[in-house]
Amino acid sequence: MINVLIVDDEQIEREGLKLFLKDRPNIHIVGEASNGRQAIEKALETQPDLMMMDIKMPGVDGVQAVKEIKQQLPETEFIMVSAFDTFEYAREVMRYGVKEYLLKPTTKEDVLTALDRIVGEIEQAREEKNDQYKLQQRLEQISSFVQTESILYLLMDHIQDYEWMEWNEWLRTEQEGYAVVFSFHQQGKEIRKTEKQQWHARIKKEIGLQLPKSTVGPFIGHHLPILMLTENENGMTKQEREQVVIQLLHKVKQAVQPAKVKTGVGGIYPLHSFSTSYREALLALDIIYDHKQASYYFYDKNVKIRADEQLPIERENKLIEAIKSGDGEKALQAFDHYVQAILRCSKHPLHDMRKHLQQLFIILGRLLNEMGLHWETAQDFARFSTVHQVTEHGKSEILHIVRTLQEWRTTDAQSLMLLARDYVHDHFREPLTLDDLAKHIGLSPYYVSKLFKERFDLTFSEYVTQLRVEHAKQLLSLTQKSLKEITYEIGYKDPNYFSRVFKKLTGKSPSDYRKSINGLGPREDTLNGE
């Protein structure tokens, strides 16, 4: 419903306008005024969407009334009516955004034509505002999830499989940051899943209030990674970072009492290299385990020297990549290298082998669940009494995972990609997103993106764009629809943006393409930017 306020110093004119507006059921007249001063007061009281106002009135005239009302109600639109056919009046009110100007005596047709144009603009503005509101609500609802999962993708190098521009919308990727990883321990007591969930909620709340430049990741075993953005463009000194880490540590200890907390801190890197800082933080955390009193340690060259002698993180990454590839022989070879690296640097082989494999299978379980394969991640390595038993069980489980992945890739994954393709073809005319597709086929956006590219040799966004452009080419050659109509029909909202996309893929603007096909011209003027 569009609320309208009518302003004219002549009663008969006001009655005439009200009579005209009866033909529009979506119009609600909220009041009327006989002069400019009343118009201002009534407008502030009723806050109309549209005002139909005479320009020349006693006292405060229509021009001054528009000026004052626009200052208080900038979204209110106006249709000005006047018997004074002078350009100066029209030019004066247009300075304040007035788009419609009618001369008395006005016909019903003139009034309704002007009214329909303005109402169309108001309704479009409302729709856009509603879309923005819904988007904001959606962003708020998933904000916590995005923050948590974004850290996981960054620290595991998954970001490279996404469109970098898509990540720019979520993360300020031009910034630098560093990883702070916390490890938790309760003497003689296993930390339960529910307990970790409670800790995670408390930590996010405490840190979010005090350190807005931080993002808390998910628990990975007994580790909790946190991304800290640098305070300024010139980076931070170690002393400045140490102050932040001490503050963080204090907040985390409060949230998880009486558990013991240790902290490793990585170096500063651009966000797309955050995984390096995460690995450094884990290595620093290994150092701090040997110190009873110290609670935190920064990665430095001493850590690097020790890391060179100890388990290389790269071994674990190579093993995970080999498993993901579905190559059983390659995975077993990578597993053997991984095991040997653990044994080479271990003082307590059985304990360390159990610990590392436990963490490995937690990571593998998360990866499999993201692919839609619901995998039991808990592996009871404590029941084995020798290193050989632990490694043989680990090897058996890895082979099982690889075979499962092989079967999934040859059957389920292919079927899912065909389902994905059909869904895209059915919905490309809508504001389709990778998240929508992921929800439809039951996979994480990361694996949908990866599998889609493998199956169709195009990214999801490239595929949708090509589909829309091909459909646009058909509409341009077979119909006389305007560019604006075609834009909306193929799923875009901005005709100028559609024109640029079309030209990038075809080498021609939409109007030039139409002319080259059949000589038909659009019903409307060509768009700016073509």
PDB file of N, CA and C in Angstrom, residues 105 199 234 365 395 406 420 446 477:
ATOM      1  N   PRO A 105      -4.966  22.918 -15.889  1.00  0.00           N
ATOM      2  CA  PRO A 105      -5.825  21.845 -15.372  1.00  0.00           C
ATOM      3  C   PRO A 105      -5.283  20.478 -15.808  1.00  0.00           C
ATOM      4  N   TRP A 199      32.809 -24.378  26.196  1.00  0.00           N
ATOM      5  CA  TRP A 199      34.013 -23.547  26.188  1.00  0.00           C
ATOM      6  C   TRP A 199      34.036 -22.657  24.948  1.00  0.00           C
ATOM      7  N   ASN A 234      51.151  -1.487   8.994  1.00  0.00           N
ATOM      8  CA  ASN A 234      52.585  -1.714   9.091  1.00  0.00           C
ATOM      9  C   ASN A 234      52.934  -2.938   9.937  1.00  0.00           C
ATOM     10  N   GLY A 365      38.100 -37.194   9.252  1.00  0.00           N
ATOM     11  CA  GLY A 365      36.655 -37.311   9.478  1.00  0.00           C
ATOM     12  C   GLY A 365      35.921 -36.054   9.086  1.00  0.00           C
ATOM     13  N   LYS A 395      46.892 -47.807   9.192  1.00  0.00           N
ATOM     14  CA  LYS A 395      47.031 -48.144   7.770  1.00  0.00           C
ATOM     15  C   LYS A 395      45.743 -48.775   7.244  1.00  0.00           C
ATOM     16  N   GLN A 406      37.136 -43.842  -3.519  1.00  0.00           N
ATOM     17  CA  GLN A 406      37.153 -44.312  -4.908  1.00  0.00           C
ATOM     18  C   GLN A 406      35.741 -44.659  -5.377  1.00  0.00           C
ATOM     19  N   ALA A 420      23.451 -31.788  -9.793  1.00  0.00           N
ATOM     20  CA  ALA A 420      23.835 -30.380  -9.671  1.00  0.00           C
ATOM     21  C   ALA A 420      23.615 -29.640 -10.981  1.00  0.00           C
ATOM     22  N   TYR A 446      32.632 -26.205  -0.438  1.00  0.00           N
ATOM     23  CA  TYR A 446      34.004 -26.466  -0.892  1.00  0.00           C
ATOM     24  C   TYR A 446      34.042 -27.642  -1.865  1.00  0.00           C
ATOM     25  N   SER A 477      17.946 -12.970 -30.281  1.00  0.00           N
ATOM     26  CA  SER A 477      17.775 -13.319 -31.691  1.00  0.00           C
ATOM     27  C   SER A 477      16.344 -13.709 -32.046  1.00  0.00           C
TER      28      SER A 477
END
